[in-house]
């Protein structure tokens, strides 16, 4: 698979040593900007939908959901977990930018299934300060989607909580499986 941020690679996918990955991304941006034309859009998503998903690099949300530039707001973090900051982004998305629907997408093989909250303790031992944030690790992806849906539906800050649906993306097949909130 090739992406707009593809980095030239040598043998076995190793990054070519002339320049850093960030240097390559900046060079790619310069090529992009040279052909860029302002699409004349504003920040309001055309489909009035916000998507909360995991940051996993295997998830190409626009391709998987048939989305185009400007269709949605996309909020990503480790696990696609609904945290206070996600609620903050969703609140701004709804109250200031007109979104009404929310799609939550977790996925199979998530790294948060392989760690525990002990990760915070390990960090504290390493750096001398305990992180203020929770890892939000989980063992059951379906249940974590249900928990995320519940967090959205019960937030007092969100205006529109009637069209909230949660899914698990299968990284092997590319298919979404909808999760029953009950």
XYZ file of N, CA and C in Angstrom:
546
model
N 0.845 -1.180 0.000
C 0.000 0.000 0.000
C 0.886 1.238 0.000
N 0.523 2.223 -0.796
C 1.247 3.481 -0.859
C 0.364 4.573 -0.286
N 0.966 5.449 0.482
C 0.225 6.572 1.036
C 0.891 7.865 0.612
N 0.201 8.961 0.838
C 0.750 10.260 0.454
C 2.012 10.601 1.229
N 2.235 9.918 2.338
C 3.420 10.189 3.147
C 4.445 9.073 3.017
N 4.400 8.322 1.919
C 5.343 7.225 1.747
C 6.772 7.733 1.780
N 7.618 6.969 2.419
C 9.012 7.330 2.566
C 9.830 6.360 1.725
N 10.737 6.856 0.880
C 11.556 5.936 0.109
C 12.279 4.954 1.028
N 12.254 3.693 0.645
C 12.842 2.664 1.492
C 13.887 1.887 0.728
N 14.850 1.395 1.467
C 15.889 0.555 0.904
C 15.524 -0.900 1.096
N 16.549 -1.764 1.213
C 16.314 -3.187 1.389
C 15.462 -3.476 2.622
N 14.538 -4.396 2.475
C 13.672 -4.861 3.570
C 12.912 -3.729 4.237
N 12.583 -2.681 3.475
C 11.755 -1.609 3.997
C 12.471 -0.606 4.877
N 13.790 -0.705 5.004
C 14.527 0.233 5.842
C 14.488 1.619 5.204
N 14.402 2.637 6.023
C 14.374 4.005 5.518
C 15.751 4.369 5.007
N 15.795 4.969 3.825
C 17.055 5.386 3.218
C 17.710 6.427 4.127
N 19.005 6.273 4.404
C 19.660 7.066 5.432
C 19.886 8.543 5.127
N 19.592 9.032 3.925
C 19.868 10.442 3.642
C 18.694 11.316 4.091
N 18.728 11.729 5.338
C 17.682 12.568 5.909
C 16.810 11.789 6.873
N 16.149 12.527 7.752
C 15.270 11.896 8.725
C 13.892 11.668 8.115
N 13.083 10.903 8.792
C 11.713 10.690 8.344
C 10.986 12.026 8.260
N 11.189 12.886 9.248
C 10.520 14.189 9.232
C 10.988 15.025 8.053
N 12.292 14.952 7.725
C 12.788 15.657 6.535
C 12.043 15.175 5.293
N 11.835 13.868 5.190
C 11.115 13.296 4.041
C 9.670 13.775 4.003
N 9.042 13.872 5.162
C 7.657 14.343 5.215
C 7.575 15.811 4.789
N 8.533 16.621 5.222
C 8.551 18.030 4.823
C 8.770 18.150 3.314
N 9.632 17.329 2.757
C 9.847 17.327 1.303
C 8.570 16.919 0.571
N 7.873 15.910 1.089
C 6.614 15.486 0.485
C 5.591 16.616 0.549
N 5.582 17.363 1.652
C 4.657 18.485 1.775
C 4.961 19.570 0.754
N 6.237 19.804 0.510
C 6.597 20.812 -0.487
C 6.076 20.425 -1.864
N 6.174 19.139 -2.214
C 5.636 18.666 -3.501
C 4.109 18.802 -3.518
N 3.485 18.461 -2.406
C 2.022 18.574 -2.288
C 1.591 20.029 -2.443
N 2.261 20.922 -1.723
C 1.891 22.332 -1.742
C 2.083 22.953 -3.127
N 3.063 22.463 -3.877
C 3.316 23.006 -5.217
C 2.122 22.786 -6.137
N 1.367 21.726 -5.920
C 0.201 21.428 -6.753
C -1.119 21.710 -6.028
N -1.041 22.268 -4.824
C -2.231 22.460 -3.998
C -3.116 23.569 -4.530
N -4.410 23.311 -4.510
C -5.407 24.330 -4.834
C -6.386 24.371 -3.672
N -6.649 25.552 -3.161
C -7.583 25.717 -2.059
C -8.933 25.133 -2.458
N -9.429 24.130 -1.696
C -10.706 23.526 -2.063
C -11.912 24.394 -1.718
N -11.681 25.527 -1.053
C -12.762 26.454 -0.756
C -13.724 25.963 0.313
N -13.246 25.103 1.189
C -14.090 24.561 2.250
C -13.884 25.333 3.541
N -14.865 25.173 4.447
C -14.620 25.655 5.796
C -14.457 24.427 6.691
N -14.382 24.637 7.992
C -14.095 23.538 8.922
C -15.311 22.668 9.232
N -16.481 23.039 8.747
C -17.692 22.255 9.011
C -17.722 21.026 8.115
N -17.799 19.836 8.715
C -17.825 18.622 7.889
C -19.116 18.515 7.069
N -18.970 18.201 5.818
C -20.088 18.098 4.890
C -21.124 17.077 5.375
N -20.674 15.965 5.930
C -21.593 14.912 6.367
C -22.062 15.080 7.810
N -21.640 16.127 8.484
C -22.034 16.415 9.869
C -21.753 15.239 10.803
N -20.606 14.601 10.607
C -20.234 13.433 11.408
C -18.831 13.610 11.965
N -18.647 13.115 13.188
C -17.325 13.065 13.805
C -16.991 11.592 14.038
N -15.765 11.227 13.745
C -15.312 9.844 13.907
C -14.204 9.828 14.948
N -14.355 8.953 15.935
C -13.326 8.753 16.951
C -12.740 7.377 16.702
N -11.442 7.313 16.486
C -10.806 6.042 16.142
C -9.419 5.942 16.753
N -8.911 4.726 16.741
C -7.553 4.474 17.197
C -6.555 5.121 16.245
N -5.385 5.435 16.777
C -4.320 6.037 15.972
C -3.532 5.003 15.176
N -3.861 3.731 15.318
C -3.139 2.650 14.661
C -2.919 2.968 13.177
N -1.692 2.821 12.730
C -1.320 3.174 11.362
C -1.968 2.285 10.308
N -2.533 1.153 10.711
C -3.191 0.269 9.748
C -4.584 0.731 9.368
N -5.134 1.718 10.062
C -6.492 2.180 9.801
C -6.477 3.384 8.868
N -6.864 3.161 7.630
C -7.019 4.237 6.656
C -8.510 4.560 6.627
N -8.933 5.408 7.536
C -10.358 5.656 7.743
C -11.062 6.208 6.516
N -10.448 7.140 5.829
C -11.102 7.701 4.649
C -11.350 6.626 3.594
N -10.362 5.800 3.340
C -10.544 4.734 2.349
C -11.559 3.698 2.837
N -11.448 3.305 4.099
C -12.324 2.263 4.645
C -13.787 2.681 4.682
N -14.038 3.972 4.827
C -15.411 4.459 4.961
C -15.905 5.224 3.736
N -15.094 5.294 2.693
C -15.500 5.993 1.480
C -15.634 7.495 1.671
N -14.762 8.058 2.470
C -14.827 9.484 2.787
C -13.887 10.302 1.914
N -14.260 11.535 1.711
C -13.439 12.496 0.977
C -13.031 13.621 1.924
N -12.052 14.391 1.518
C -11.631 15.560 2.272
C -12.843 16.444 2.561
N -13.000 16.828 3.811
C -14.092 17.714 4.186
C -15.354 17.015 4.651
N -15.417 15.688 4.540
C -16.630 14.952 4.917
C -16.852 14.867 6.419
N -15.767 14.764 7.208
C -15.926 14.466 8.631
C -14.836 15.122 9.460
N -15.069 15.121 10.763
C -14.003 15.408 11.718
C -13.467 14.054 12.160
N -12.170 13.925 12.262
C -11.555 12.686 12.699
C -10.733 12.976 13.945
N -11.035 12.239 15.010
C -10.344 12.392 16.291
C -9.702 11.054 16.589
N -8.381 11.032 16.734
C -7.681 9.764 16.922
C -6.799 9.818 18.159
N -6.734 8.673 18.841
C -5.822 8.516 19.966
C -5.548 7.028 20.151
N -4.693 6.688 21.077
C -4.383 5.286 21.354
C -5.652 4.582 21.825
N -6.106 3.621 21.057
C -7.283 2.843 21.409
C -8.598 3.416 20.922
N -8.614 4.647 20.441
C -9.875 5.268 20.060
C -10.775 5.491 21.266
N -10.155 5.670 22.409
C -10.853 5.764 23.681
C -11.502 7.142 23.842
N -12.707 7.161 24.402
C -13.383 8.424 24.674
C -12.880 8.952 26.020
N -11.952 9.867 25.942
C -11.350 10.514 27.108
C -11.960 11.911 27.262
N -11.563 12.620 28.309
C -12.017 14.001 28.476
C -11.631 14.856 27.276
N -10.447 14.628 26.717
C -10.032 15.428 25.572
C -10.853 15.099 24.328
N -11.254 13.845 24.170
C -12.126 13.487 23.051
C -13.487 14.164 23.226
N -14.016 14.161 24.442
C -15.277 14.859 24.704
C -15.131 16.344 24.380
N -13.995 16.926 24.729
C -13.715 18.330 24.396
C -13.808 18.553 22.889
N -13.128 17.695 22.119
C -13.141 17.838 20.659
C -14.538 17.613 20.085
N -15.236 16.608 20.579
C -16.599 16.344 20.101
C -17.531 17.507 20.435
N -17.364 18.091 21.610
C -18.203 19.216 22.012
C -18.002 20.399 21.072
N -16.765 20.709 20.764
C -16.478 21.795 19.812
C -17.009 21.428 18.431
N -16.808 20.173 18.026
C -17.287 19.706 16.729
C -18.795 19.890 16.601
N -19.532 19.549 17.652
C -20.990 19.681 17.604
C -21.460 21.119 17.790
N -20.983 21.759 18.832
C -21.530 23.060 19.201
C -21.063 24.200 18.308
N -19.881 24.081 17.719
C -19.357 25.174 16.898
C -19.249 24.834 15.410
N -19.295 23.538 15.090
C -19.048 23.169 13.692
C -20.108 22.244 13.102
N -21.205 22.065 13.816
C -22.393 21.463 13.232
C -22.493 19.955 13.098
N -21.603 19.187 13.719
C -21.761 17.736 13.595
C -22.914 17.251 14.463
N -23.536 16.155 14.028
C -24.679 15.594 14.737
C -24.508 14.106 15.014
N -23.726 13.416 14.217
C -23.529 11.969 14.366
C -22.120 11.685 14.839
N -21.969 10.579 15.588
C -20.651 10.178 16.087
C -20.450 8.695 15.805
N -19.325 8.382 15.191
C -18.932 7.004 14.910
C -17.684 6.702 15.734
N -17.730 5.606 16.478
C -16.586 5.173 17.278
C -16.008 3.918 16.631
N -14.697 3.908 16.402
C -14.076 2.758 15.749
C -12.849 2.300 16.537
N -12.968 1.106 17.112
C -11.832 0.401 17.691
C -11.408 -0.635 16.642
N -10.433 -1.480 16.953
C -10.007 -2.463 15.950
C -9.436 -3.711 16.603
N -9.372 -4.760 15.816
C -8.771 -6.004 16.286
C -7.264 -5.805 16.430
N -6.675 -6.567 17.320
C -5.225 -6.524 17.492
C -4.707 -5.202 18.011
N -5.479 -4.502 18.817
C -5.065 -3.199 19.353
C -3.971 -3.384 20.401
N -2.998 -2.508 20.381
C -1.913 -2.556 21.349
C -2.369 -2.345 22.785
N -3.516 -1.678 22.982
C -3.997 -1.467 24.343
C -4.506 -2.757 24.978
N -4.694 -3.801 24.178
C -5.073 -5.101 24.725
C -3.859 -5.837 25.301
N -2.670 -5.375 24.948
C -1.440 -6.062 25.343
C -0.726 -5.411 26.527
N -1.243 -4.283 27.004
C -0.614 -3.629 28.147
C -1.646 -3.479 29.261
N -1.194 -3.000 30.403
C -2.088 -2.771 31.544
C -1.841 -1.376 32.096
N -2.613 -1.032 33.082
C -2.426 0.255 33.743
C -1.069 0.320 34.455
N -0.404 -0.839 34.636
C 0.941 -0.850 35.223
C 1.929 -0.047 34.386
N 1.588 0.200 33.135
C 2.414 1.022 32.258
C 2.693 2.378 32.912
N 1.695 2.932 33.602
C 1.870 4.218 34.300
C 2.901 4.090 35.414
N 2.841 2.981 36.153
C 3.803 2.750 37.230
C 5.202 2.602 36.655
N 5.318 1.872 35.557
C 6.616 1.709 34.896
C 7.180 3.063 34.474
N 6.335 3.925 33.929
C 6.782 5.261 33.538
C 7.233 6.068 34.751
N 6.466 5.955 35.825
C 6.821 6.676 37.044
C 8.194 6.235 37.548
N 8.447 4.932 37.515
C 9.742 4.416 37.964
C 10.869 4.909 37.050
N 10.581 5.021 35.769
C 11.600 5.431 34.804
C 11.898 6.926 34.848
N 10.858 7.756 34.908
C 11.075 9.198 34.780
C 10.867 9.984 36.069
N 10.363 9.317 37.114
C 10.207 9.983 38.392
C 8.923 10.777 38.553
N 8.018 10.625 37.634
C 6.738 11.332 37.723
C 5.650 10.428 37.163
N 4.543 10.320 37.891
C 3.433 9.484 37.449
C 2.571 10.281 36.473
N 2.260 9.712 35.312
C 1.393 10.421 34.364
C 0.019 10.688 34.976
N -0.551 11.830 34.668
C -1.885 12.179 35.161
C -2.970 11.444 34.383
N -2.633 10.963 33.201
C -3.623 10.293 32.353
C -3.665 8.797 32.601
N -4.821 8.221 32.311
C -4.989 6.771 32.403
C -4.577 6.137 31.081
N -4.043 4.941 31.144
C -3.661 4.217 29.931
C -4.908 3.834 29.142
N -5.981 3.483 29.833
C -7.238 3.025 29.228
C -7.054 1.684 28.512
N -6.192 0.839 29.064
C -5.988 -0.507 28.521
C -7.274 -1.305 28.677
N -7.453 -2.319 27.836
C -8.647 -3.153 27.911
C -8.337 -4.560 27.436
N -9.172 -5.489 27.800
C -9.024 -6.887 27.378
C -10.081 -7.299 26.371
N -11.236 -6.627 26.391
C -12.378 -6.992 25.546
C -12.731 -5.786 24.684
N -12.375 -5.838 23.403
C -12.571 -4.702 22.510
C -14.048 -4.336 22.386
N -14.939 -5.333 22.333
C -16.368 -5.038 22.224
C -16.850 -4.256 23.438
N -16.443 -4.696 24.612
C -16.865 -4.008 25.833
C -16.283 -2.600 25.893
N -15.071 -2.410 25.395
C -14.490 -1.077 25.407
C -15.246 -0.141 24.467
N -15.714 -0.664 23.333
C -16.544 0.147 22.434
C -17.835 0.536 23.165
N -18.448 -0.422 23.857
C -19.672 -0.123 24.615
C -19.415 0.971 25.665
N -18.292 0.863 26.353
C -17.951 1.877 27.348
C -17.784 3.243 26.699
N -17.133 3.284 25.540
C -16.948 4.553 24.833
C -18.290 5.137 24.394
N -19.187 4.287 23.882
C -20.514 4.767 23.494
C -21.239 5.353 24.706
N -21.136 4.685 25.838
C -21.793 5.160 27.060
C -21.223 6.503 27.504
N -19.926 6.669 27.414
C -19.308 7.942 27.794
C -19.827 9.082 26.914
N -19.969 8.807 25.624
C -20.496 9.833 24.716
C -21.953 10.126 25.048
N -22.743 9.088 25.184
C -24.193 9.260 25.390
C -24.532 9.952 26.708
N -23.656 9.863 27.693
C -23.953 10.461 28.996
C -23.239 11.789 29.232
N -22.490 12.260 28.265
C -21.795 13.533 28.449
C -22.792 14.689 28.453
N -22.737 15.531 29.472
C -23.641 16.680 29.503
C -23.258 17.773 28.500
N -22.085 17.685 27.924
C -21.595 18.732 27.033
C -22.022 18.532 25.581
N -22.394 17.311 25.225
C -22.743 17.006 23.846
C -24.228 17.228 23.605
N -24.538 17.910 22.510
C -25.923 18.214 22.170
C -26.636 17.032 21.511
N -25.904 16.265 20.728
C -26.516 15.220 19.903
C -25.911 13.866 20.261
N -26.653 13.084 21.022
C -26.163 11.766 21.432
C -27.105 10.646 20.996
N -28.055 10.973 20.117
C -29.003 9.967 19.648
C -28.460 9.158 18.466
N -27.484 9.678 17.746
C -26.905 8.956 16.607
C -25.427 8.679 16.889
N -25.195 7.748 17.818
C -23.854 7.333 18.212
C -23.779 5.832 17.947
N -22.833 5.425 17.112
C -22.691 3.996 16.822
C -21.234 3.598 16.936
N -21.017 2.375 17.413
C -19.671 1.881 17.638
C -19.380 0.644 16.823
N -18.113 0.518 16.404
C -17.704 -0.568 15.528
C -16.319 -1.078 15.922
N -16.040 -2.313 15.497
C -14.693 -2.864 15.563
C -14.254 -3.116 14.123
N -13.132 -2.526 13.746
C -12.538 -2.707 12.420
C -11.619 -3.917 12.478
N -11.820 -4.857 11.572
C -10.970 -6.045 11.506
C -9.760 -5.722 10.635
N -8.573 -5.710 11.225
C -7.370 -5.324 10.477
C -6.964 -6.359 9.439
N -7.506 -7.554 9.508
C -7.187 -8.602 8.517
C -8.115 -8.552 7.307
N -9.392 -8.160 7.518
C -10.371 -8.170 6.419
C -10.783 -6.777 5.961
N -10.579 -5.762 6.797
C -11.013 -4.420 6.463
C -12.480 -4.153 6.747
N -13.175 -5.135 7.286
C -14.612 -4.979 7.549
C -14.877 -4.397 8.929
N -15.959 -3.628 9.010
C -16.457 -3.120 10.283
C -17.490 -4.094 10.830
N -17.457 -4.293 12.139
C -18.486 -5.083 12.825
C -19.128 -4.170 13.849
N -20.449 -3.976 13.711
C -21.134 -3.073 14.634
C -21.320 -3.709 15.987
N -21.170 -2.906 17.027
C -21.301 -3.362 18.402
C -22.639 -2.894 18.960
N -23.389 -3.850 19.491
C -24.652 -3.550 20.158
C -24.338 -2.839 21.468
N -24.920 -1.666 21.706
C -24.586 -0.925 22.923
C -25.072 -1.583 24.213
N -26.004 -2.500 24.125
C -26.562 -3.119 25.350
C -25.609 -4.065 26.017
